[in-house]
């Protein structure tokens, strides 16, 4: 289940989208203008945002720009009544991950939401246990007993992704795709930098380690009891 913020000023459309998302097992949160949507981030953990372009008080484009400027890296699906390519490009340049032309087909909306959540690594469970270690996605924290290490979003997602499949080797390109997104402009060296930071943070922990597989990439290793 994901918390999905629906920022749409048309109340009937908002109600329909929320109902469809709820049937898919998600928890929709309704906002009817851009300012109300921004306020929702102070009250809820949001996994994905669906934002209409034309909204009162704060339009969808500016909403997305402000979120990205504040380092929110959640997936964003924009709804636009305009089908011109330049309008779609403007949404993507503002920081949206995908767009859907209104009136939105609900089946297509569900598929796009599913794809965005999968790419962002959102799972039904917000906590993952690896032996004595707990990864708390809401707090972006790695906890072991009384020890707690809070991580930047990208480092947390990288560690979470590697630990979901211990022993599996991922190339740098695969990790860039999964953690930074297929359209990222980051270089493969970015993965190396983040892996080195994780190794430094958890150098004294023997619960897991990240190994370099020469010529291929990285894998997480979890010692067996």
PDB file of N, CA and C in Angstrom, residues 50-156:
ATOM      1  N   UNK A  50       0.132  12.720  -7.615  1.00  0.00           N
ATOM      2  CA  UNK A  50      -0.580  12.940  -8.871  1.00  0.00           C
ATOM      3  C   UNK A  50      -1.044  14.384  -8.844  1.00  0.00           C
ATOM      4  N   UNK A  51      -0.579  15.210  -9.766  1.00  0.00           N
ATOM      5  CA  UNK A  51      -0.856  16.645  -9.714  1.00  0.00           C
ATOM      6  C   UNK A  51      -1.420  17.156 -11.025  1.00  0.00           C
ATOM      7  N   UNK A  52      -2.545  17.851 -10.931  1.00  0.00           N
ATOM      8  CA  UNK A  52      -3.107  18.533 -12.085  1.00  0.00           C
ATOM      9  C   UNK A  52      -2.279  19.783 -12.365  1.00  0.00           C
ATOM     10  N   UNK A  53      -2.123  20.137 -13.622  1.00  0.00           N
ATOM     11  CA  UNK A  53      -1.351  21.328 -13.965  1.00  0.00           C
ATOM     12  C   UNK A  53      -2.094  22.594 -13.549  1.00  0.00           C
ATOM     13  N   UNK A  54      -3.381  22.704 -13.910  1.00  0.00           N
ATOM     14  CA  UNK A  54      -4.158  23.908 -13.652  1.00  0.00           C
ATOM     15  C   UNK A  54      -4.881  23.798 -12.321  1.00  0.00           C
ATOM     16  N   UNK A  55      -4.323  24.474 -11.293  1.00  0.00           N
ATOM     17  CA  UNK A  55      -4.944  24.486  -9.971  1.00  0.00           C
ATOM     18  C   UNK A  55      -4.875  25.899  -9.400  1.00  0.00           C
ATOM     19  N   UNK A  56      -5.829  26.278  -8.549  1.00  0.00           N
ATOM     20  CA  UNK A  56      -5.774  27.600  -7.926  1.00  0.00           C
ATOM     21  C   UNK A  56      -4.682  27.686  -6.859  1.00  0.00           C
ATOM     22  N   UNK A  57      -4.342  28.915  -6.496  1.00  0.00           N
ATOM     23  CA  UNK A  57      -3.376  29.262  -5.453  1.00  0.00           C
ATOM     24  C   UNK A  57      -1.943  28.902  -5.824  1.00  0.00           C
ATOM     25  N   UNK A  58      -1.735  27.689  -6.307  1.00  0.00           N
ATOM     26  CA  UNK A  58      -0.404  27.243  -6.732  1.00  0.00           C
ATOM     27  C   UNK A  58      -0.609  26.175  -7.793  1.00  0.00           C
ATOM     28  N   UNK A  59      -0.157  26.451  -9.028  1.00  0.00           N
ATOM     29  CA  UNK A  59      -0.424  25.476 -10.092  1.00  0.00           C
ATOM     30  C   UNK A  59       0.514  24.279  -9.980  1.00  0.00           C
ATOM     31  N   UNK A  60       0.197  23.252 -10.770  1.00  0.00           N
ATOM     32  CA  UNK A  60       0.946  22.008 -10.685  1.00  0.00           C
ATOM     33  C   UNK A  60       2.410  22.147 -11.026  1.00  0.00           C
ATOM     34  N   UNK A  61       2.725  22.981 -12.028  1.00  0.00           N
ATOM     35  CA  UNK A  61       4.118  23.176 -12.416  1.00  0.00           C
ATOM     36  C   UNK A  61       4.933  23.750 -11.263  1.00  0.00           C
ATOM     37  N   UNK A  62       4.387  24.794 -10.626  1.00  0.00           N
ATOM     38  CA  UNK A  62       5.112  25.431  -9.532  1.00  0.00           C
ATOM     39  C   UNK A  62       5.188  24.511  -8.318  1.00  0.00           C
ATOM     40  N   UNK A  63       4.131  23.724  -8.094  1.00  0.00           N
ATOM     41  CA  UNK A  63       4.137  22.749  -7.013  1.00  0.00           C
ATOM     42  C   UNK A  63       5.300  21.778  -7.177  1.00  0.00           C
ATOM     43  N   UNK A  64       5.455  21.252  -8.382  1.00  0.00           N
ATOM     44  CA  UNK A  64       6.538  20.299  -8.652  1.00  0.00           C
ATOM     45  C   UNK A  64       7.894  20.970  -8.495  1.00  0.00           C
ATOM     46  N   UNK A  65       8.032  22.185  -9.017  1.00  0.00           N
ATOM     47  CA  UNK A  65       9.321  22.895  -8.891  1.00  0.00           C
ATOM     48  C   UNK A  65       9.706  23.084  -7.427  1.00  0.00           C
ATOM     49  N   UNK A  66       8.744  23.472  -6.605  1.00  0.00           N
ATOM     50  CA  UNK A  66       9.050  23.703  -5.190  1.00  0.00           C
ATOM     51  C   UNK A  66       9.414  22.405  -4.474  1.00  0.00           C
ATOM     52  N   UNK A  67       8.748  21.316  -4.821  1.00  0.00           N
ATOM     53  CA  UNK A  67       9.071  20.035  -4.200  1.00  0.00           C
ATOM     54  C   UNK A  67      10.471  19.576  -4.585  1.00  0.00           C
ATOM     55  N   UNK A  68      10.803  19.708  -5.861  1.00  0.00           N
ATOM     56  CA  UNK A  68      12.137  19.293  -6.298  1.00  0.00           C
ATOM     57  C   UNK A  68      13.210  20.195  -5.686  1.00  0.00           C
ATOM     58  N   UNK A  69      12.916  21.487  -5.564  1.00  0.00           N
ATOM     59  CA  UNK A  69      13.876  22.410  -4.958  1.00  0.00           C
ATOM     60  C   UNK A  69      14.112  22.079  -3.494  1.00  0.00           C
ATOM     61  N   UNK A  70      13.105  21.479  -2.862  1.00  0.00           N
ATOM     62  CA  UNK A  70      13.215  21.078  -1.454  1.00  0.00           C
ATOM     63  C   UNK A  70      13.732  19.650  -1.300  1.00  0.00           C
ATOM     64  N   UNK A  71      14.214  19.061  -2.405  1.00  0.00           N
ATOM     65  CA  UNK A  71      14.831  17.728  -2.413  1.00  0.00           C
ATOM     66  C   UNK A  71      13.853  16.585  -2.179  1.00  0.00           C
ATOM     67  N   UNK A  72      12.589  16.791  -2.484  1.00  0.00           N
ATOM     68  CA  UNK A  72      11.655  15.662  -2.491  1.00  0.00           C
ATOM     69  C   UNK A  72      11.879  14.901  -3.799  1.00  0.00           C
ATOM     70  N   UNK A  73      12.203  13.606  -3.680  1.00  0.00           N
ATOM     71  CA  UNK A  73      12.498  12.834  -4.889  1.00  0.00           C
ATOM     72  C   UNK A  73      11.448  11.760  -5.163  1.00  0.00           C
ATOM     73  N   UNK A  74      10.245  11.939  -4.611  1.00  0.00           N
ATOM     74  CA  UNK A  74       9.181  10.986  -4.852  1.00  0.00           C
ATOM     75  C   UNK A  74       8.745  11.042  -6.320  1.00  0.00           C
ATOM     76  N   UNK A  75       8.170   9.950  -6.849  1.00  0.00           N
ATOM     77  CA  UNK A  75       7.677   9.966  -8.230  1.00  0.00           C
ATOM     78  C   UNK A  75       6.455  10.878  -8.356  1.00  0.00           C
ATOM     79  N   UNK A  76       6.378  11.595  -9.485  1.00  0.00           N
ATOM     80  CA  UNK A  76       5.294  12.544  -9.732  1.00  0.00           C
ATOM     81  C   UNK A  76       4.684  12.284 -11.097  1.00  0.00           C
ATOM     82  N   UNK A  77       3.364  12.123 -11.102  1.00  0.00           N
ATOM     83  CA  UNK A  77       2.594  11.969 -12.336  1.00  0.00           C
ATOM     84  C   UNK A  77       1.754  13.222 -12.516  1.00  0.00           C
ATOM     85  N   UNK A  78       1.932  13.909 -13.642  1.00  0.00           N
ATOM     86  CA  UNK A  78       1.188  15.136 -13.882  1.00  0.00           C
ATOM     87  C   UNK A  78       0.001  14.878 -14.798  1.00  0.00           C
ATOM     88  N   UNK A  79      -1.104  15.525 -14.486  1.00  0.00           N
ATOM     89  CA  UNK A  79      -2.300  15.474 -15.317  1.00  0.00           C
ATOM     90  C   UNK A  79      -2.422  16.804 -16.046  1.00  0.00           C
ATOM     91  N   UNK A  80      -2.560  16.744 -17.356  1.00  0.00           N
ATOM     92  CA  UNK A  80      -2.670  17.974 -18.125  1.00  0.00           C
ATOM     93  C   UNK A  80      -3.794  17.862 -19.144  1.00  0.00           C
ATOM     94  N   UNK A  81      -4.553  18.950 -19.285  1.00  0.00           N
ATOM     95  CA  UNK A  81      -5.626  18.990 -20.282  1.00  0.00           C
ATOM     96  C   UNK A  81      -5.072  19.291 -21.660  1.00  0.00           C
ATOM     97  N   UNK A  82      -3.797  19.664 -21.706  1.00  0.00           N
ATOM     98  CA  UNK A  82      -3.165  20.008 -22.973  1.00  0.00           C
ATOM     99  C   UNK A  82      -2.373  18.820 -23.496  1.00  0.00           C
ATOM    100  N   UNK A  83      -2.515  18.564 -24.789  1.00  0.00           N
ATOM    101  CA  UNK A  83      -1.835  17.409 -25.366  1.00  0.00           C
ATOM    102  C   UNK A  83      -0.607  17.806 -26.185  1.00  0.00           C
ATOM    103  N   UNK A  84      -0.354  19.119 -26.315  1.00  0.00           N
ATOM    104  CA  UNK A  84       0.792  19.564 -27.101  1.00  0.00           C
ATOM    105  C   UNK A  84       2.091  19.067 -26.465  1.00  0.00           C
ATOM    106  N   UNK A  85       3.027  18.646 -27.286  1.00  0.00           N
ATOM    107  CA  UNK A  85       4.267  18.085 -26.789  1.00  0.00           C
ATOM    108  C   UNK A  85       5.035  19.082 -25.936  1.00  0.00           C
ATOM    109  N   UNK A  86       4.977  20.387 -26.306  1.00  0.00           N
ATOM    110  CA  UNK A  86       5.723  21.368 -25.523  1.00  0.00           C
ATOM    111  C   UNK A  86       5.183  21.497 -24.105  1.00  0.00           C
ATOM    112  N   UNK A  87       3.873  21.284 -23.937  1.00  0.00           N
ATOM    113  CA  UNK A  87       3.301  21.332 -22.596  1.00  0.00           C
ATOM    114  C   UNK A  87       3.750  20.121 -21.779  1.00  0.00           C
ATOM    115  N   UNK A  88       3.799  18.971 -22.416  1.00  0.00           N
ATOM    116  CA  UNK A  88       4.274  17.779 -21.725  1.00  0.00           C
ATOM    117  C   UNK A  88       5.756  17.922 -21.366  1.00  0.00           C
ATOM    118  N   UNK A  89       6.519  18.478 -22.294  1.00  0.00           N
ATOM    119  CA  UNK A  89       7.943  18.678 -22.029  1.00  0.00           C
ATOM    120  C   UNK A  89       8.152  19.637 -20.851  1.00  0.00           C
ATOM    121  N   UNK A  90       7.303  20.662 -20.768  1.00  0.00           N
ATOM    122  CA  UNK A  90       7.424  21.628 -19.673  1.00  0.00           C
ATOM    123  C   UNK A  90       7.215  20.937 -18.326  1.00  0.00           C
ATOM    124  N   UNK A  91       6.259  20.010 -18.281  1.00  0.00           N
ATOM    125  CA  UNK A  91       6.023  19.270 -17.040  1.00  0.00           C
ATOM    126  C   UNK A  91       7.205  18.411 -16.653  1.00  0.00           C
ATOM    127  N   UNK A  92       7.782  17.741 -17.630  1.00  0.00           N
ATOM    128  CA  UNK A  92       8.940  16.893 -17.355  1.00  0.00           C
ATOM    129  C   UNK A  92      10.143  17.730 -16.938  1.00  0.00           C
ATOM    130  N   UNK A  93      10.308  18.889 -17.556  1.00  0.00           N
ATOM    131  CA  UNK A  93      11.425  19.767 -17.197  1.00  0.00           C
ATOM    132  C   UNK A  93      11.239  20.353 -15.796  1.00  0.00           C
ATOM    133  N   UNK A  94       9.989  20.516 -15.373  1.00  0.00           N
ATOM    134  CA  UNK A  94       9.729  21.032 -14.028  1.00  0.00           C
ATOM    135  C   UNK A  94      10.104  20.010 -12.963  1.00  0.00           C
ATOM    136  N   UNK A  95      10.157  18.729 -13.359  1.00  0.00           N
ATOM    137  CA  UNK A  95      10.547  17.699 -12.412  1.00  0.00           C
ATOM    138  C   UNK A  95       9.603  16.525 -12.320  1.00  0.00           C
ATOM    139  N   UNK A  96       8.554  16.523 -13.164  1.00  0.00           N
ATOM    140  CA  UNK A  96       7.631  15.385 -13.164  1.00  0.00           C
ATOM    141  C   UNK A  96       8.307  14.166 -13.790  1.00  0.00           C
ATOM    142  N   UNK A  97       7.847  12.982 -13.415  1.00  0.00           N
ATOM    143  CA  UNK A  97       8.400  11.740 -13.959  1.00  0.00           C
ATOM    144  C   UNK A  97       7.571  11.197 -15.114  1.00  0.00           C
ATOM    145  N   UNK A  98       6.303  11.551 -15.155  1.00  0.00           N
ATOM    146  CA  UNK A  98       5.416  11.060 -16.200  1.00  0.00           C
ATOM    147  C   UNK A  98       4.226  12.001 -16.294  1.00  0.00           C
ATOM    148  N   UNK A  99       3.461  11.889 -17.362  1.00  0.00           N
ATOM    149  CA  UNK A  99       2.292  12.736 -17.541  1.00  0.00           C
ATOM    150  C   UNK A  99       1.172  11.922 -18.160  1.00  0.00           C
ATOM    151  N   UNK A 100      -0.040  12.412 -17.965  1.00  0.00           N
ATOM    152  CA  UNK A 100      -1.227  11.758 -18.510  1.00  0.00           C
ATOM    153  C   UNK A 100      -2.185  12.857 -18.944  1.00  0.00           C
ATOM    154  N   UNK A 101      -2.677  12.757 -20.181  1.00  0.00           N
ATOM    155  CA  UNK A 101      -3.580  13.776 -20.710  1.00  0.00           C
ATOM    156  C   UNK A 101      -4.996  13.554 -20.206  1.00  0.00           C
ATOM    157  N   UNK A 102      -5.644  14.629 -19.778  1.00  0.00           N
ATOM    158  CA  UNK A 102      -7.035  14.567 -19.318  1.00  0.00           C
ATOM    159  C   UNK A 102      -7.984  14.662 -20.516  1.00  0.00           C
ATOM    160  N   UNK A 103      -9.156  14.029 -20.402  1.00  0.00           N
ATOM    161  CA  UNK A 103      -9.620  13.228 -19.260  1.00  0.00           C
ATOM    162  C   UNK A 103      -8.848  11.906 -19.172  1.00  0.00           C
ATOM    163  N   UNK A 104      -8.379  11.615 -17.984  1.00  0.00           N
ATOM    164  CA  UNK A 104      -7.495  10.468 -17.801  1.00  0.00           C
ATOM    165  C   UNK A 104      -8.259   9.159 -17.852  1.00  0.00           C
ATOM    166  N   UNK A 105      -7.707   8.205 -18.582  1.00  0.00           N
ATOM    167  CA  UNK A 105      -8.228   6.846 -18.578  1.00  0.00           C
ATOM    168  C   UNK A 105      -7.762   6.183 -17.280  1.00  0.00           C
ATOM    169  N   UNK A 106      -8.698   5.699 -16.478  1.00  0.00           N
ATOM    170  CA  UNK A 106      -8.356   5.196 -15.154  1.00  0.00           C
ATOM    171  C   UNK A 106      -7.480   3.947 -15.208  1.00  0.00           C
ATOM    172  N   UNK A 107      -7.680   3.104 -16.203  1.00  0.00           N
ATOM    173  CA  UNK A 107      -6.843   1.908 -16.318  1.00  0.00           C
ATOM    174  C   UNK A 107      -5.402   2.310 -16.623  1.00  0.00           C
ATOM    175  N   UNK A 108      -5.241   3.294 -17.512  1.00  0.00           N
ATOM    176  CA  UNK A 108      -3.900   3.760 -17.828  1.00  0.00           C
ATOM    177  C   UNK A 108      -3.272   4.442 -16.622  1.00  0.00           C
ATOM    178  N   UNK A 109      -4.066   5.191 -15.874  1.00  0.00           N
ATOM    179  CA  UNK A 109      -3.548   5.847 -14.673  1.00  0.00           C
ATOM    180  C   UNK A 109      -3.019   4.818 -13.682  1.00  0.00           C
ATOM    181  N   UNK A 110      -3.775   3.748 -13.479  1.00  0.00           N
ATOM    182  CA  UNK A 110      -3.357   2.697 -12.546  1.00  0.00           C
ATOM    183  C   UNK A 110      -2.038   2.070 -13.007  1.00  0.00           C
ATOM    184  N   UNK A 111      -1.904   1.816 -14.307  1.00  0.00           N
ATOM    185  CA  UNK A 111      -0.686   1.201 -14.829  1.00  0.00           C
ATOM    186  C   UNK A 111       0.515   2.124 -14.671  1.00  0.00           C
ATOM    187  N   UNK A 112       0.298   3.414 -14.908  1.00  0.00           N
ATOM    188  CA  UNK A 112       1.401   4.368 -14.777  1.00  0.00           C
ATOM    189  C   UNK A 112       1.812   4.523 -13.308  1.00  0.00           C
ATOM    190  N   UNK A 113       0.838   4.553 -12.424  1.00  0.00           N
ATOM    191  CA  UNK A 113       1.132   4.627 -10.999  1.00  0.00           C
ATOM    192  C   UNK A 113       1.925   3.402 -10.555  1.00  0.00           C
ATOM    193  N   UNK A 114       1.499   2.243 -11.023  1.00  0.00           N
ATOM    194  CA  UNK A 114       2.182   1.002 -10.664  1.00  0.00           C
ATOM    195  C   UNK A 114       3.632   1.023 -11.139  1.00  0.00           C
ATOM    196  N   UNK A 115       3.849   1.490 -12.370  1.00  0.00           N
ATOM    197  CA  UNK A 115       5.204   1.538 -12.917  1.00  0.00           C
ATOM    198  C   UNK A 115       6.074   2.530 -12.151  1.00  0.00           C
ATOM    199  N   UNK A 116       5.520   3.687 -11.804  1.00  0.00           N
ATOM    200  CA  UNK A 116       6.291   4.687 -11.074  1.00  0.00           C
ATOM    201  C   UNK A 116       6.660   4.197  -9.681  1.00  0.00           C
ATOM    202  N   UNK A 117       5.718   3.544  -9.011  1.00  0.00           N
ATOM    203  CA  UNK A 117       6.008   3.011  -7.680  1.00  0.00           C
ATOM    204  C   UNK A 117       7.061   1.910  -7.746  1.00  0.00           C
ATOM    205  N   UNK A 118       6.963   1.060  -8.758  1.00  0.00           N
ATOM    206  CA  UNK A 118       7.939  -0.015  -8.906  1.00  0.00           C
ATOM    207  C   UNK A 118       9.331   0.566  -9.141  1.00  0.00           C
ATOM    208  N   UNK A 119       9.424   1.570 -10.008  1.00  0.00           N
ATOM    209  CA  UNK A 119      10.714   2.177 -10.301  1.00  0.00           C
ATOM    210  C   UNK A 119      11.285   2.896  -9.087  1.00  0.00           C
ATOM    211  N   UNK A 120      10.411   3.462  -8.272  1.00  0.00           N
ATOM    212  CA  UNK A 120      10.861   4.170  -7.074  1.00  0.00           C
ATOM    213  C   UNK A 120      11.167   3.223  -5.922  1.00  0.00           C
ATOM    214  N   UNK A 121      10.852   1.937  -6.113  1.00  0.00           N
ATOM    215  CA  UNK A 121      11.156   0.956  -5.080  1.00  0.00           C
ATOM    216  C   UNK A 121      10.198   0.972  -3.925  1.00  0.00           C
ATOM    217  N   UNK A 122       8.988   1.508  -4.130  1.00  0.00           N
ATOM    218  CA  UNK A 122       7.998   1.525  -3.052  1.00  0.00           C
ATOM    219  C   UNK A 122       7.404   0.138  -2.912  1.00  0.00           C
ATOM    220  N   UNK A 123       7.432  -0.395  -1.731  1.00  0.00           N
ATOM    221  CA  UNK A 123       6.885  -1.719  -1.450  1.00  0.00           C
ATOM    222  C   UNK A 123       5.723  -1.587  -0.478  1.00  0.00           C
ATOM    223  N   UNK A 124       4.974  -2.655  -0.353  1.00  0.00           N
ATOM    224  CA  UNK A 124       3.850  -2.645   0.569  1.00  0.00           C
ATOM    225  C   UNK A 124       4.316  -2.429   2.004  1.00  0.00           C
ATOM    226  N   UNK A 125       5.467  -2.950   2.351  1.00  0.00           N
ATOM    227  CA  UNK A 125       5.965  -2.830   3.701  1.00  0.00           C
ATOM    228  C   UNK A 125       6.972  -1.687   3.781  1.00  0.00           C
ATOM    229  N   UNK A 126       6.810  -0.841   4.795  1.00  0.00           N
ATOM    230  CA  UNK A 126       7.699   0.293   4.970  1.00  0.00           C
ATOM    231  C   UNK A 126       8.913  -0.072   5.820  1.00  0.00           C
ATOM    232  N   UNK A 127       8.921  -1.277   6.382  1.00  0.00           N
ATOM    233  CA  UNK A 127      10.052  -1.729   7.189  1.00  0.00           C
ATOM    234  C   UNK A 127      10.574  -3.055   6.632  1.00  0.00           C
ATOM    235  N   UNK A 128      11.875  -3.175   6.561  1.00  0.00           N
ATOM    236  CA  UNK A 128      12.488  -4.402   6.074  1.00  0.00           C
ATOM    237  C   UNK A 128      13.501  -4.860   7.110  1.00  0.00           C
ATOM    238  N   UNK A 129      13.451  -6.132   7.471  1.00  0.00           N
ATOM    239  CA  UNK A 129      14.363  -6.680   8.464  1.00  0.00           C
ATOM    240  C   UNK A 129      15.410  -7.558   7.782  1.00  0.00           C
ATOM    241  N   UNK A 130      16.644  -7.325   8.152  1.00  0.00           N
ATOM    242  CA  UNK A 130      17.766  -8.136   7.678  1.00  0.00           C
ATOM    243  C   UNK A 130      18.538  -8.564   8.922  1.00  0.00           C
ATOM    244  N   UNK A 131      18.222  -9.749   9.417  1.00  0.00           N
ATOM    245  CA  UNK A 131      18.814 -10.191  10.670  1.00  0.00           C
ATOM    246  C   UNK A 131      18.417  -9.255  11.805  1.00  0.00           C
ATOM    247  N   UNK A 132      19.412  -8.677  12.470  1.00  0.00           N
ATOM    248  CA  UNK A 132      19.148  -7.742  13.574  1.00  0.00           C
ATOM    249  C   UNK A 132      18.868  -6.325  13.087  1.00  0.00           C
ATOM    250  N   UNK A 133      19.035  -6.105  11.804  1.00  0.00           N
ATOM    251  CA  UNK A 133      18.937  -4.754  11.239  1.00  0.00           C
ATOM    252  C   UNK A 133      17.537  -4.503  10.688  1.00  0.00           C
ATOM    253  N   UNK A 134      17.015  -3.311  10.949  1.00  0.00           N
ATOM    254  CA  UNK A 134      15.717  -2.895  10.424  1.00  0.00           C
ATOM    255  C   UNK A 134      15.918  -1.652   9.563  1.00  0.00           C
ATOM    256  N   UNK A 135      15.405  -1.691   8.334  1.00  0.00           N
ATOM    257  CA  UNK A 135      15.422  -0.527   7.462  1.00  0.00           C
ATOM    258  C   UNK A 135      14.037   0.112   7.505  1.00  0.00           C
ATOM    259  N   UNK A 136      13.973   1.321   8.011  1.00  0.00           N
ATOM    260  CA  UNK A 136      12.714   2.052   8.175  1.00  0.00           C
ATOM    261  C   UNK A 136      12.623   3.103   7.071  1.00  0.00           C
ATOM    262  N   UNK A 137      11.770   2.840   6.065  1.00  0.00           N
ATOM    263  CA  UNK A 137      11.678   3.729   4.909  1.00  0.00           C
ATOM    264  C   UNK A 137      11.055   5.071   5.255  1.00  0.00           C
ATOM    265  N   UNK A 138      10.157   5.100   6.229  1.00  0.00           N
ATOM    266  CA  UNK A 138       9.523   6.362   6.598  1.00  0.00           C
ATOM    267  C   UNK A 138      10.520   7.320   7.243  1.00  0.00           C
ATOM    268  N   UNK A 139      11.407   6.778   8.055  1.00  0.00           N
ATOM    269  CA  UNK A 139      12.396   7.613   8.752  1.00  0.00           C
ATOM    270  C   UNK A 139      13.725   7.686   7.999  1.00  0.00           C
ATOM    271  N   UNK A 140      13.854   6.921   6.899  1.00  0.00           N
ATOM    272  CA  UNK A 140      15.124   6.814   6.177  1.00  0.00           C
ATOM    273  C   UNK A 140      16.245   6.444   7.152  1.00  0.00           C
ATOM    274  N   UNK A 141      15.941   5.467   7.994  1.00  0.00           N
ATOM    275  CA  UNK A 141      16.866   5.079   9.054  1.00  0.00           C
ATOM    276  C   UNK A 141      17.182   3.595   8.996  1.00  0.00           C
ATOM    277  N   UNK A 142      18.412   3.255   9.372  1.00  0.00           N
ATOM    278  CA  UNK A 142      18.842   1.874   9.515  1.00  0.00           C
ATOM    279  C   UNK A 142      19.095   1.676  11.010  1.00  0.00           C
ATOM    280  N   UNK A 143      18.382   0.719  11.599  1.00  0.00           N
ATOM    281  CA  UNK A 143      18.384   0.559  13.050  1.00  0.00           C
ATOM    282  C   UNK A 143      18.891  -0.828  13.428  1.00  0.00           C
ATOM    283  N   UNK A 144      19.763  -0.851  14.445  1.00  0.00           N
ATOM    284  CA  UNK A 144      20.226  -2.113  15.019  1.00  0.00           C
ATOM    285  C   UNK A 144      20.263  -1.936  16.529  1.00  0.00           C
ATOM    286  N   UNK A 145      19.287  -2.548  17.198  1.00  0.00           N
ATOM    287  CA  UNK A 145      19.202  -2.370  18.641  1.00  0.00           C
ATOM    288  C   UNK A 145      18.981  -0.921  18.996  1.00  0.00           C
ATOM    289  N   UNK A 146      19.915  -0.345  19.762  1.00  0.00           N
ATOM    290  CA  UNK A 146      19.805   1.067  20.147  1.00  0.00           C
ATOM    291  C   UNK A 146      20.540   1.987  19.174  1.00  0.00           C
ATOM    292  N   UNK A 147      21.187   1.403  18.169  1.00  0.00           N
ATOM    293  CA  UNK A 147      21.911   2.210  17.181  1.00  0.00           C
ATOM    294  C   UNK A 147      20.976   2.597  16.040  1.00  0.00           C
ATOM    295  N   UNK A 148      21.089   3.822  15.577  1.00  0.00           N
ATOM    296  CA  UNK A 148      20.275   4.291  14.459  1.00  0.00           C
ATOM    297  C   UNK A 148      21.122   5.181  13.553  1.00  0.00           C
ATOM    298  N   UNK A 149      21.116   4.873  12.270  1.00  0.00           N
ATOM    299  CA  UNK A 149      21.837   5.682  11.278  1.00  0.00           C
ATOM    300  C   UNK A 149      20.815   6.198  10.274  1.00  0.00           C
ATOM    301  N   UNK A 150      20.677   7.515  10.184  1.00  0.00           N
ATOM    302  CA  UNK A 150      19.765   8.118   9.215  1.00  0.00           C
ATOM    303  C   UNK A 150      20.539   8.436   7.945  1.00  0.00           C
ATOM    304  N   UNK A 151      19.908   8.119   6.811  1.00  0.00           N
ATOM    305  CA  UNK A 151      20.591   8.239   5.532  1.00  0.00           C
ATOM    306  C   UNK A 151      19.892   9.232   4.612  1.00  0.00           C
ATOM    307  N   UNK A 152      20.647   9.849   3.700  1.00  0.00           N
ATOM    308  CA  UNK A 152      20.018  10.610   2.621  1.00  0.00           C
ATOM    309  C   UNK A 152      19.168   9.656   1.769  1.00  0.00           C
ATOM    310  N   UNK A 153      18.139  10.154   1.099  1.00  0.00           N
ATOM    311  CA  UNK A 153      17.217   9.278   0.355  1.00  0.00           C
ATOM    312  C   UNK A 153      17.890   8.329  -0.633  1.00  0.00           C
ATOM    313  N   UNK A 154      18.851   8.814  -1.405  1.00  0.00           N
ATOM    314  CA  UNK A 154      19.471   7.960  -2.417  1.00  0.00           C
ATOM    315  C   UNK A 154      20.315   6.859  -1.773  1.00  0.00           C
ATOM    316  N   UNK A 155      21.024   7.177  -0.711  1.00  0.00           N
ATOM    317  CA  UNK A 155      21.812   6.150  -0.024  1.00  0.00           C
ATOM    318  C   UNK A 155      20.896   5.093   0.584  1.00  0.00           C
ATOM    319  N   UNK A 156      19.800   5.549   1.182  1.00  0.00           N
ATOM    320  CA  UNK A 156      18.871   4.584   1.779  1.00  0.00           C
ATOM    321  C   UNK A 156      18.300   3.668   0.706  1.00  0.00           C
TER     322      UNK A 156
END
